[in-house]
XYZ file of N, CA and C in Angstrom:
774
model
N 1.256 -1.559 -0.013
C 0.218 0.004 -0.073
C 1.194 1.244 -0.530
N 0.921 2.411 -1.136
C 1.159 3.228 -0.856
C 1.317 4.581 -0.086
N 2.011 5.145 0.056
C 2.099 6.031 1.968
C 0.351 7.008 1.244
N 0.063 7.250 0.022
C -0.793 8.128 0.095
C -1.942 7.323 0.097
N -2.464 5.732 -0.104
C -3.460 5.406 0.503
C -3.587 5.141 2.303
N -2.130 5.384 2.937
C -2.544 4.786 3.782
C -2.635 5.847 4.800
N -2.527 7.378 4.754
C -2.684 8.047 5.112
C -4.546 8.469 4.956
N -4.367 7.926 3.641
C -6.153 8.465 3.974
C -7.131 7.671 4.595
N -6.285 6.432 4.539
C -6.866 5.294 5.355
C -6.691 5.218 7.602
N -5.737 6.409 7.254
C -5.638 6.847 8.640
C -6.475 7.669 9.263
N -6.531 8.900 8.651
C -7.898 9.878 8.035
C -9.328 9.030 8.400
N -9.302 8.123 7.802
C -10.842 7.462 7.763
C -11.072 6.993 9.015
N -9.668 6.544 9.825
C -9.847 6.065 11.005
C -10.215 6.452 12.015
N -9.809 8.123 12.076
C -9.560 8.942 12.355
C -10.935 9.741 12.614
N -12.156 10.120 11.244
C -12.893 10.643 10.875
C -14.250 9.680 11.866
N -13.995 8.100 12.469
C -14.961 7.083 12.981
C -14.638 7.404 13.726
N -13.417 7.342 14.959
C -13.002 6.442 16.139
C -12.775 8.160 16.794
N -12.251 8.980 16.178
C -11.630 10.203 16.667
C -10.088 10.135 17.897
N -9.720 9.218 18.182
C -8.853 8.639 18.593
C -8.337 7.128 18.079
N -7.426 6.443 18.009
C -6.885 5.709 17.223
C -5.303 4.869 18.107
N -5.643 3.579 18.513
C -4.178 3.090 18.969
C -2.837 3.168 17.731
N -1.831 3.071 18.181
C -1.030 2.930 16.465
C -0.892 1.359 16.488
N -1.469 0.340 17.228
C -1.570 -1.360 17.093
C -2.560 -0.970 15.883
N -3.736 -0.449 16.466
C -4.718 -0.794 15.369
C -4.690 -0.221 14.451
N -3.754 0.862 13.891
C -3.501 1.301 12.802
C -2.439 0.558 11.973
N -1.941 0.187 12.724
C -1.166 -1.222 12.592
C -1.513 -2.602 11.562
N -2.449 -3.173 12.696
C -3.221 -4.135 12.417
C -4.290 -3.998 11.076
N -4.766 -2.919 10.539
C -5.817 -1.909 9.556
C -4.678 -2.193 8.445
N -3.652 -1.702 8.275
C -3.175 -1.665 7.215
C -2.801 -2.351 7.014
N -2.140 -3.388 7.717
C -1.176 -4.974 7.260
C 0.339 -4.249 6.996
N 0.347 -3.589 7.962
C 1.903 -2.903 8.421
C 2.328 -3.039 9.348
N 3.606 -2.462 9.844
C 4.394 -2.272 10.512
C 4.426 -0.905 11.699
N 4.758 -1.302 12.513
C 4.640 0.044 13.624
C 6.322 1.325 13.426
N 6.922 0.431 12.782
C 7.544 1.913 12.270
C 7.160 2.423 10.618
N 6.234 1.338 9.793
C 5.853 2.751 8.900
C 4.722 4.030 9.703
N 3.522 2.619 10.144
C 2.591 3.538 11.009
C 3.357 4.910 11.834
N 4.021 5.208 11.857
C 5.176 6.428 13.199
C 5.604 7.112 11.713
N 5.780 6.629 10.833
C 6.406 7.581 9.645
C 5.324 8.648 9.281
N 4.330 7.352 8.380
C 2.604 8.586 8.751
C 2.066 9.263 9.769
N 1.963 8.311 10.942
C 2.157 9.736 11.707
C 2.057 10.927 12.094
N 3.608 11.290 12.031
C 4.400 11.996 11.913
C 4.765 12.801 10.520
N 3.928 12.288 9.391
C 4.207 13.358 8.116
C 2.299 13.415 8.124
N 0.982 12.919 8.627
C 0.436 13.532 9.385
C -0.171 14.440 10.296
N 0.451 14.674 11.433
C 1.177 15.621 12.430
C 1.592 16.768 12.049
N 2.459 16.422 10.722
C 3.401 17.517 10.691
C 2.059 18.558 9.823
N 1.119 17.988 8.692
C -0.081 18.552 8.583
C -1.268 19.099 9.157
N -1.040 18.425 10.352
C -1.909 19.612 11.090
C -3.558 18.434 11.617
N -2.908 17.151 10.703
C -4.296 15.991 10.676
C -4.636 15.833 11.896
N -3.644 15.079 13.352
C -3.152 14.725 14.207
C -2.394 15.460 15.309
N -2.955 14.847 16.418
C -1.601 14.991 17.786
C -1.095 13.487 18.080
N -0.367 13.026 18.551
C 0.173 11.791 19.074
C -0.421 12.009 20.508
N -0.136 10.710 20.896
C -0.848 10.453 22.195
C -0.177 9.197 22.667
N -0.344 8.955 24.172
C 0.341 7.745 24.265
C 0.167 6.719 24.181
N 0.125 6.216 23.504
C -0.247 4.695 22.049
C -0.716 5.001 21.305
N -1.531 6.168 20.357
C -1.815 6.983 19.684
C -1.907 7.837 19.308
N -2.969 8.009 18.448
C -3.321 9.669 17.974
C -4.535 10.128 18.143
N -5.205 11.082 18.484
C -6.725 11.806 18.139
C -6.472 13.402 17.314
N -7.221 12.807 16.584
C -8.039 14.005 15.705
C -7.601 15.374 16.328
N -6.910 16.320 15.521
C -6.958 17.671 16.067
C -8.172 18.241 16.216
N -9.178 17.972 15.695
C -10.156 18.546 16.184
C -11.823 17.540 15.274
N -12.697 17.403 15.782
C -13.988 15.972 14.987
C -13.438 16.489 13.970
N -13.829 15.457 13.001
C -13.827 14.813 11.521
C -15.119 15.037 11.049
N -15.369 15.307 9.819
C -16.735 14.985 9.276
C -16.717 13.528 9.120
N -18.181 12.804 9.058
C -17.686 11.030 8.712
C -17.052 11.561 7.321
N -16.691 10.438 6.179
C -15.986 10.242 5.000
C -17.551 10.253 3.911
N -17.910 10.330 3.462
C -18.914 10.671 2.579
C -19.182 8.681 2.286
N -20.029 8.398 1.888
C -20.424 7.000 1.541
C -20.345 6.589 0.485
N -19.684 6.970 -0.960
C -18.838 6.848 -1.623
C -17.349 6.927 -1.128
N -16.713 7.057 -0.380
C -15.405 6.584 0.794
C -14.993 5.245 0.810
N -16.178 5.625 1.713
C -16.874 4.536 2.837
C -17.077 2.978 1.771
N -17.588 3.009 0.552
C -17.541 1.300 0.238
C -16.438 1.217 -0.104
N -15.105 0.887 -0.416
C -14.294 1.128 -0.982
C -13.606 0.857 0.133
N -13.551 0.566 1.034
C -13.019 0.520 2.687
C -13.774 -1.229 3.605
N -13.134 -2.470 2.711
C -13.464 -3.633 3.028
C -14.566 -4.013 2.736
N -14.415 -3.845 1.287
C -15.539 -4.274 0.325
C -16.436 -6.040 0.354
N -14.533 -6.388 0.508
C -15.107 -8.134 0.708
C -15.471 -8.912 1.358
N -15.381 -8.099 2.655
C -15.864 -8.625 3.720
C -17.426 -8.113 4.090
N -17.351 -6.814 3.681
C -19.314 -6.707 3.773
C -19.561 -6.971 2.716
N -19.560 -7.948 1.299
C -19.767 -8.063 0.843
C -20.300 -9.892 1.206
N -19.396 -10.407 2.126
C -20.217 -11.135 2.413
C -20.971 -11.635 3.712
N -20.932 -10.535 4.397
C -21.467 -10.026 5.642
C -23.520 -9.937 4.476
N -23.275 -9.405 3.968
C -24.281 -9.163 3.331
C -25.022 -10.235 2.639
N -23.949 -11.244 2.629
C -24.475 -12.450 1.600
C -25.192 -13.330 2.773
N -24.554 -13.121 3.948
C -24.912 -13.633 5.694
C -26.038 -13.730 5.583
N -26.159 -11.867 6.038
C -27.929 -12.090 6.184
C -28.563 -11.800 5.860
N -28.572 -12.042 4.430
C -29.465 -11.935 3.668
C -30.013 -13.726 4.215
N -29.517 -14.938 4.701
C -30.106 -15.605 4.671
C -31.248 -16.085 6.105
N -31.173 -14.764 7.013
C -31.821 -14.279 7.632
C -33.176 -13.681 7.231
N -33.197 -13.438 6.372
C -34.782 -12.456 6.033
C -35.816 -13.507 5.837
N -37.187 -13.686 5.801
C -37.881 -14.842 4.908
C -38.524 -14.009 4.099
N -39.143 -14.083 3.261
C -39.836 -13.969 2.205
C -41.370 -13.699 2.951
N -42.111 -12.178 2.863
C -43.223 -11.396 3.166
C -42.402 -10.859 4.621
N -41.906 -10.695 4.485
C -41.342 -9.997 5.912
C -41.145 -8.112 5.712
N -41.262 -7.606 6.197
C -41.673 -6.391 6.794
C -39.656 -5.889 7.100
N -38.903 -4.882 6.353
C -37.614 -4.863 7.025
C -37.296 -3.217 6.932
N -37.020 -2.915 7.858
C -36.036 -1.542 8.396
C -34.448 -1.663 7.566
N -34.038 -0.813 6.584
C -32.778 -0.487 6.517
C -32.799 0.782 6.574
N -30.865 0.834 7.603
C -30.737 1.996 7.511
C -29.805 2.534 5.966
N -28.875 3.550 5.939
C -27.973 3.570 5.192
C -26.469 3.251 5.585
N -26.153 2.924 4.413
C -24.115 2.438 4.639
C -23.522 1.785 4.095
N -22.314 1.973 3.920
C -21.714 0.964 2.477
C -21.638 -0.387 2.382
N -22.494 -0.522 3.728
C -23.010 -2.770 3.802
C -24.326 -2.787 3.449
N -24.761 -1.440 3.944
C -26.818 -2.156 3.495
C -26.853 -2.329 1.986
N -26.204 -0.712 1.403
C -25.678 -0.539 -0.046
C -25.924 -2.395 -0.439
N -24.943 -3.358 -0.194
C -24.389 -4.266 -0.809
C -25.885 -5.228 -0.829
N -26.280 -5.136 0.887
C -27.230 -5.851 0.929
C -29.078 -5.656 0.687
N -28.911 -4.234 0.347
C -29.644 -4.202 -0.706
C -29.672 -5.187 -2.511
N -28.260 -4.997 -2.908
C -28.212 -6.033 -4.064
C -28.813 -7.275 -4.179
N -28.667 -8.110 -2.363
C -29.021 -9.324 -1.968
C -30.133 -9.595 -2.065
N -30.594 -8.470 -1.366
C -32.250 -8.678 -1.192
C -33.368 -8.598 -2.259
N -32.501 -8.526 -3.290
C -33.033 -8.182 -4.431
C -33.339 -9.078 -5.279
N -32.787 -10.149 -4.965
C -33.076 -11.190 -5.637
C -34.467 -12.003 -4.507
N -34.563 -11.300 -3.618
C -36.206 -12.334 -2.586
C -37.008 -11.424 -3.532
N -38.657 -12.134 -2.764
C -39.615 -11.958 -3.094
C -40.881 -12.137 -2.137
N -41.761 -10.732 -2.614
C -42.682 -10.269 -1.457
C -42.294 -9.598 0.375
N -40.737 -8.641 -0.375
C -40.224 -8.226 1.000
C -40.979 -6.270 0.997
N -41.614 -6.508 2.412
C -41.362 -4.727 2.572
C -40.180 -3.982 3.244
N -39.840 -3.282 2.178
C -38.270 -2.664 2.789
C -38.530 -1.435 2.680
N -38.655 -0.687 4.223
C -38.554 1.059 4.895
C -37.027 1.155 5.005
N -36.565 2.148 4.508
C -34.868 2.762 4.504
C -34.713 4.350 4.243
N -34.625 4.961 4.695
C -34.039 6.734 4.470
C -32.450 6.484 3.795
N -32.649 5.067 3.272
C -30.971 5.369 2.034
C -31.715 5.644 0.819
N -31.132 6.669 0.262
C -31.553 7.503 -1.227
C -30.680 6.152 -1.436
N -29.713 5.632 -2.307
C -29.234 4.677 -3.019
C -30.241 3.637 -2.488
N -30.234 2.649 -2.163
C -30.910 1.505 -0.935
C -32.001 1.397 -2.054
N -32.808 3.091 -1.429
C -34.495 2.240 -2.516
C -33.850 1.862 -4.028
N -33.413 3.251 -4.583
C -33.062 3.498 -5.826
C -32.558 1.495 -6.517
N -31.821 1.430 -5.110
C -31.274 0.119 -6.079
C -32.361 -1.228 -5.950
N -33.224 -0.916 -5.164
C -34.269 -2.064 -4.669
C -35.610 -1.919 -5.649
N -36.047 -0.652 -5.755
C -36.838 -0.488 -6.905
C -36.594 -0.401 -8.265
N -35.103 0.048 -8.530
C -34.398 -0.689 -10.075
C -34.659 -2.149 -10.236
N -33.903 -2.806 -9.476
C -34.384 -4.384 -8.961
C -35.915 -4.471 -9.609
N -36.276 -4.233 -8.501
C -38.010 -5.027 -8.956
C -38.591 -4.425 -9.672
N -38.454 -3.399 -10.577
C -38.897 -3.075 -11.903
C -38.646 -4.325 -12.647
N -37.034 -4.160 -13.180
C -36.491 -5.287 -13.904
C -37.075 -7.050 -13.434
N -37.464 -7.150 -12.597
C -37.544 -8.954 -12.045
C -38.548 -8.854 -11.831
N -39.891 -8.016 -11.527
C -41.326 -7.651 -10.795
C -41.195 -8.811 -10.053
N -40.382 -8.430 -8.722
C -40.319 -9.842 -7.702
C -41.149 -8.995 -6.502
N -42.577 -8.131 -6.852
C -43.340 -7.942 -5.991
C -42.833 -6.891 -4.861
N -42.163 -7.078 -4.586
C -41.419 -6.058 -3.440
C -41.934 -5.145 -3.214
N -41.977 -4.469 -1.728
C -42.521 -2.946 -2.187
C -41.520 -2.337 -1.357
N -40.861 -1.439 -1.865
C -39.953 -0.212 -1.555
C -40.119 1.153 -1.208
N -40.093 1.255 0.311
C -40.797 2.754 0.543
C -39.510 3.219 1.300
N -39.576 4.799 0.732
C -38.360 5.626 1.278
C -38.718 6.858 2.021
N -38.307 6.742 3.311
C -39.439 8.178 4.514
C -38.659 8.917 4.176
N -39.495 9.673 4.215
C -39.355 11.093 3.899
C -38.595 12.145 5.116
N -37.855 13.655 4.813
C -37.527 13.798 5.273
C -36.276 15.231 5.263
N -35.862 15.781 5.761
C -34.459 16.231 5.138
C -33.405 15.662 4.574
N -32.284 16.099 3.654
C -31.752 15.291 2.760
C -30.320 15.405 2.811
N -29.258 14.362 3.611
C -28.170 15.128 3.474
C -27.300 14.251 2.602
N -26.923 15.173 1.599
C -25.978 14.753 0.358
C -25.023 13.543 0.687
N -23.920 13.873 1.135
C -22.739 13.161 1.962
C -23.730 12.137 2.343
N -24.040 11.479 2.684
C -24.571 10.287 3.547
C -25.872 10.070 2.003
N -26.539 10.141 1.471
C -27.158 10.095 0.387
C -28.878 9.469 1.266
N -28.593 10.356 1.863
C -30.292 9.739 3.062
C -30.844 10.308 3.475
N -31.776 10.276 3.960
C -33.214 11.315 5.064
C -33.060 11.119 6.488
N -33.228 12.069 6.891
C -33.304 12.445 8.409
C -34.013 13.663 8.707
N -33.994 13.524 10.234
C -34.466 14.732 11.027
C -36.164 14.227 11.420
N -37.036 14.865 12.559
C -37.841 14.597 13.331
C -38.716 13.771 12.232
N -39.078 14.540 10.955
C -39.868 13.771 10.330
C -39.607 12.429 10.052
N -38.580 12.305 9.934
C -37.769 10.696 9.297
C -38.784 9.698 10.179
N -38.112 10.143 11.508
C -38.091 9.300 12.970
C -39.433 8.894 13.369
N -40.704 10.482 12.205
C -42.199 10.079 12.803
C -42.603 9.093 12.476
N -41.943 9.187 10.496
C -42.553 8.036 9.632
C -41.947 6.716 9.980
N -40.694 6.881 10.665
C -40.446 5.190 11.069
C -41.589 4.626 12.390
N -42.194 5.497 13.158
C -42.548 4.730 14.116
C -44.276 5.096 13.235
N -44.606 4.829 12.468
C -45.734 4.357 11.696
C -45.900 2.971 11.216
N -44.508 2.764 11.353
C -44.653 0.796 10.733
C -44.333 0.301 12.387
N -44.089 -1.090 12.405
C -44.126 -1.904 12.675
C -43.210 -3.181 12.298
N -42.255 -3.452 11.920
C -41.212 -4.231 11.108
C -40.838 -5.756 12.242
N -40.659 -6.077 10.720
C -40.433 -8.032 11.909
C -38.398 -7.672 11.985
N -37.942 -6.718 11.484
C -36.763 -6.627 11.024
C -35.837 -5.399 10.870
N -35.236 -5.411 11.905
C -33.975 -4.092 11.405
C -32.410 -4.410 11.332
N -32.185 -4.034 9.824
C -30.442 -4.600 9.854
C -29.918 -3.152 9.527
N -29.115 -3.002 10.124
C -28.478 -1.437 10.139
C -26.970 -1.710 10.510
N -26.273 -1.033 10.205
C -24.697 -0.856 9.923
C -24.302 -0.058 11.416
N -24.054 0.034 12.128
C -22.873 0.581 12.688
C -21.841 1.049 12.750
N -21.216 2.660 13.058
C -19.962 2.683 12.915
C -19.238 2.325 13.626
N -19.636 1.747 14.532
C -18.780 1.158 16.051
C -19.419 0.138 16.527
N -19.479 -1.146 17.049
C -19.895 -1.925 17.274
C -19.168 -2.083 19.265
N -19.549 -2.298 20.085
C -19.175 -2.905 21.491
C -20.122 -3.335 22.679
N -19.089 -4.475 22.947
C -20.051 -5.094 24.098
C -20.157 -4.532 25.104
N -19.619 -3.221 25.426
C -19.616 -2.663 26.359
C -20.859 -1.438 25.702
N -20.803 -0.551 25.137
C -21.864 0.521 24.745
C -22.466 0.061 23.317
N -22.343 -1.571 23.289
C -23.344 -1.477 21.814
C -23.411 -0.662 20.810
N -24.438 -1.137 19.525
C -23.926 -0.125 18.330
C -24.336 1.665 18.647
N -23.255 1.943 17.643
C -22.700 3.647 17.867
C -22.652 3.968 15.976
N -23.117 5.346 16.729
C -22.900 6.421 14.813
C -22.440 7.738 15.272
N -21.598 7.710 14.505
C -20.717 9.114 14.626
C -21.533 10.412 14.294
N -23.185 10.297 13.899
C -23.559 11.556 13.442
C -24.704 11.128 14.375
N -24.939 12.328 15.270
C -26.947 12.249 16.126
C -27.981 12.211 15.178
N -27.853 12.432 14.045
C -29.485 12.763 13.146
C -29.187 10.624 12.773
N -28.224 10.349 12.090
C -27.875 8.726 11.581
C -28.284 8.239 12.842
N -27.859 8.040 14.530
C -28.035 7.724 15.634
C -29.419 7.672 16.161
N -30.489 9.171 15.307
C -31.558 8.672 15.701
C -33.071 8.113 15.057
N -32.020 7.958 13.714
C -32.736 7.227 12.783
C -33.017 5.787 12.530
N -31.666 5.235 13.145
C -31.450 4.294 13.493
C -31.362 3.961 14.802
N -31.676 4.338 15.787
C -32.660 4.091 17.518
C -33.729 3.921 16.771
N -34.257 4.857 16.291
C -36.359 4.950 15.981
C -36.808 3.194 15.608
N -35.945 2.939 13.847
C -35.364 1.827 13.460
C -35.447 0.558 14.184
N -34.563 -0.030 15.156
C -34.599 -0.757 16.327
C -35.504 -0.759 17.320
N -36.308 0.622 17.495
C -36.951 0.112 18.455
C -38.238 -0.499 18.004
N -38.643 -0.280 16.837
C -40.090 -0.517 16.169
C -40.341 -1.425 15.149
N -38.966 -2.773 15.884
C -38.757 -3.911 14.997
C -39.194 -5.102 15.574
N -39.073 -6.370 15.585
C -38.858 -7.413 16.241
C -38.039 -7.970 17.127
N -37.306 -7.433 15.776
C -36.169 -8.494 16.127
C -34.583 -6.914 15.203
N -33.516 -6.929 15.735
C -32.657 -6.751 15.683
C -30.938 -7.220 15.259
N -30.663 -7.058 14.129
C -29.549 -7.634 13.555
C -28.555 -6.534 12.847
N -26.861 -6.452 13.804
C -26.394 -5.903 13.323
C -25.474 -6.210 12.776
N -25.273 -5.507 11.099
C -23.549 -5.507 10.689
C -22.464 -4.663 10.269
N -21.296 -5.342 11.018
C -20.534 -5.458 10.876
C -19.390 -5.270 11.127
N -18.458 -5.449 10.144
C -17.211 -5.588 9.608
C -16.266 -5.941 11.061
N -15.309 -6.684 10.582
C -14.337 -7.079 11.359
C -13.486 -5.802 12.170
N -13.463 -4.781 11.502
C -12.860 -3.656 12.272
C -13.787 -2.468 12.957
N -14.892 -2.670 13.109
C -15.574 -2.017 13.865
C -16.122 -2.613 15.380
N -15.402 -3.528 15.950
C -15.259 -4.526 16.415
C -14.672 -4.248 17.943
N -15.225 -4.222 18.577
C -14.946 -3.221 20.110
C -14.465 -1.920 19.899
N -15.150 -1.229 18.578
C -14.872 0.242 19.043
C -16.330 0.882 19.103
N -15.856 1.613 19.534
C -17.114 2.879 19.693
C -17.281 4.095 19.301
N -18.101 4.989 18.520
C -18.318 5.801 18.104
C -18.676 7.321 19.134
N -19.645 8.143 18.243
C -20.009 9.348 19.657
C -20.959 8.737 19.970
N -21.928 8.187 19.022
C -23.506 8.211 19.437
C -24.178 6.761 19.459
N -24.736 5.849 21.086
C -25.544 4.565 21.405
C -26.450 5.496 20.580
N -26.812 3.883 20.111
C -28.391 4.125 19.612
C -28.863 2.488 19.770
N -28.235 1.749 19.946
C -28.565 0.576 20.056
C -27.629 -0.462 21.746
N -28.091 -0.770 22.837
C -27.459 -1.191 23.807
C -27.085 -2.807 23.779
N -26.178 -2.968 24.600
C -25.867 -4.860 23.999
C -27.042 -5.987 23.887
N -28.002 -5.020 25.088
C -28.987 -6.393 25.533
C -29.767 -6.190 24.702
N -30.267 -5.160 23.346
C -30.900 -4.836 22.435
C -30.775 -5.741 20.982
N -29.502 -5.869 21.064
C -29.318 -6.761 20.277
C -29.151 -8.278 19.782
N -29.836 -8.565 19.261
C -30.397 -9.948 18.852
C -29.368 -10.450 17.652
N -28.739 -10.341 16.450
C -28.035 -11.055 15.898
C -27.154 -10.185 15.228
N -25.356 -10.632 15.846
C -24.657 -10.044 14.860
C -23.947 -10.527 14.089
N -23.935 -9.790 12.436
C -23.120 -10.514 11.174
C -22.248 -10.284 11.056
N -21.152 -10.388 11.650
C -19.821 -9.761 11.705
C -18.997 -10.915 10.359
N -17.148 -10.255 9.842
C -17.230 -11.434 8.701
C -15.507 -12.304 9.366
N -15.226 -13.310 8.909
C -14.266 -14.577 9.846
C -12.999 -13.352 10.263
N -13.093 -12.379 9.882
C -12.145 -12.198 10.298
C -11.816 -11.179 12.101
N -13.486 -11.558 12.370
C -13.511 -11.432 13.958
C -13.261 -12.208 14.521
N -13.191 -13.403 14.156
C -12.477 -14.774 14.924
C -12.149 -14.685 16.315
N -10.945 -13.852 15.751
C -9.681 -14.081 16.457
C -9.718 -12.662 17.401
N -10.200 -12.223 17.947
C -10.203 -10.810 18.345
C -10.741 -10.965 19.782
N -10.583 -10.499 20.853
C -10.078 -10.102 22.113
C -12.430 -9.692 22.013
N -12.465 -9.118 21.152
C -14.313 -8.723 22.021
C -15.392 -9.367 21.279
N -14.747 -10.875 20.487
C -16.001 -10.926 20.308
C -16.338 -12.165 21.132
N -15.739 -12.741 22.060
C -15.630 -13.986 23.217
C -16.485 -12.350 24.661
N -16.165 -11.319 24.106
C -17.534 -10.711 24.982
C -18.492 -11.036 24.551
N -18.698 -11.479 23.900
C -20.788 -11.034 23.276
C -21.500 -12.795 23.778
N -20.039 -13.579 23.795
C -20.631 -14.397 24.325
C -21.754 -14.547 26.435
N -21.660 -13.100 26.686
C -22.402 -13.347 27.638
C -23.484 -12.695 27.806
N -24.225 -12.540 26.466
C -25.008 -11.537 25.582
C -25.992 -12.686 25.342
N -27.182 -12.441 25.493
C -28.464 -12.963 24.721
C -28.127 -13.234 23.222
N -27.114 -12.433 22.536
C -27.732 -12.070 20.899
C -26.676 -13.464 19.926
N -27.357 -13.918 18.518
C -26.470 -14.871 18.169
C -25.389 -13.749 17.631
N -24.379 -14.424 17.528
C -22.818 -13.814 16.388
C -22.858 -14.527 15.245
N -22.864 -14.311 13.928
C -22.862 -14.815 12.678
C -21.778 -14.516 11.706
N -20.271 -15.514 11.753
C -19.170 -15.109 11.200
C -19.783 -15.649 9.755
N -19.421 -14.708 8.888
C -19.789 -14.971 7.058
C -18.397 -15.254 6.812
């Protein structure tokens, strides 16, 4: 991985978690700690971060990266998660989907099923599902929630969106957090994203969290689902050896490794 790509990835980690350990960066990039040290010095010189004991912190809160950028990170793992998650869905069910790079891939997998009602705040998610239904005549009903539009997230949000969610009672909510921790549960970077995800989780009989292994053991700024509220976690095989995974054994949720 060239340095420019590494610097971009370190910035992405900071935009998500605000504080990241040197060990986490080395693991995520698959490089040595010495390489990480050089990259940190470069970014510190640019004013993008500040070194602290054991890692780095953002010099100021960073906005979450646009959806188009996040789609390129851990794409293979997210595809595997989407394929595993669709196995947990039954024809005829009503689903909530929030917006995110993983749920975008899930939308592609769901488009092969029939008789679903899918309620989402994701513009691209709704468009992908509706286009597939037009082609296949699968009988899926796609409902795009109204509200204010956030262009960088390609999603609706706000009080109107949350009020619309409360009009429905879904069988399953499939949500993709920024971080997932056995202590804090599912977390998001933005308050408005968290409000939508929280409402979806509350209005569904079953809550399924889709999180690639890089998100496990991490917490972002806003909690939207406590650990005990989560029924199923779908993650990739890279989570198998993470110390976070055994922490969920005491919870009532099922863990699916894709």
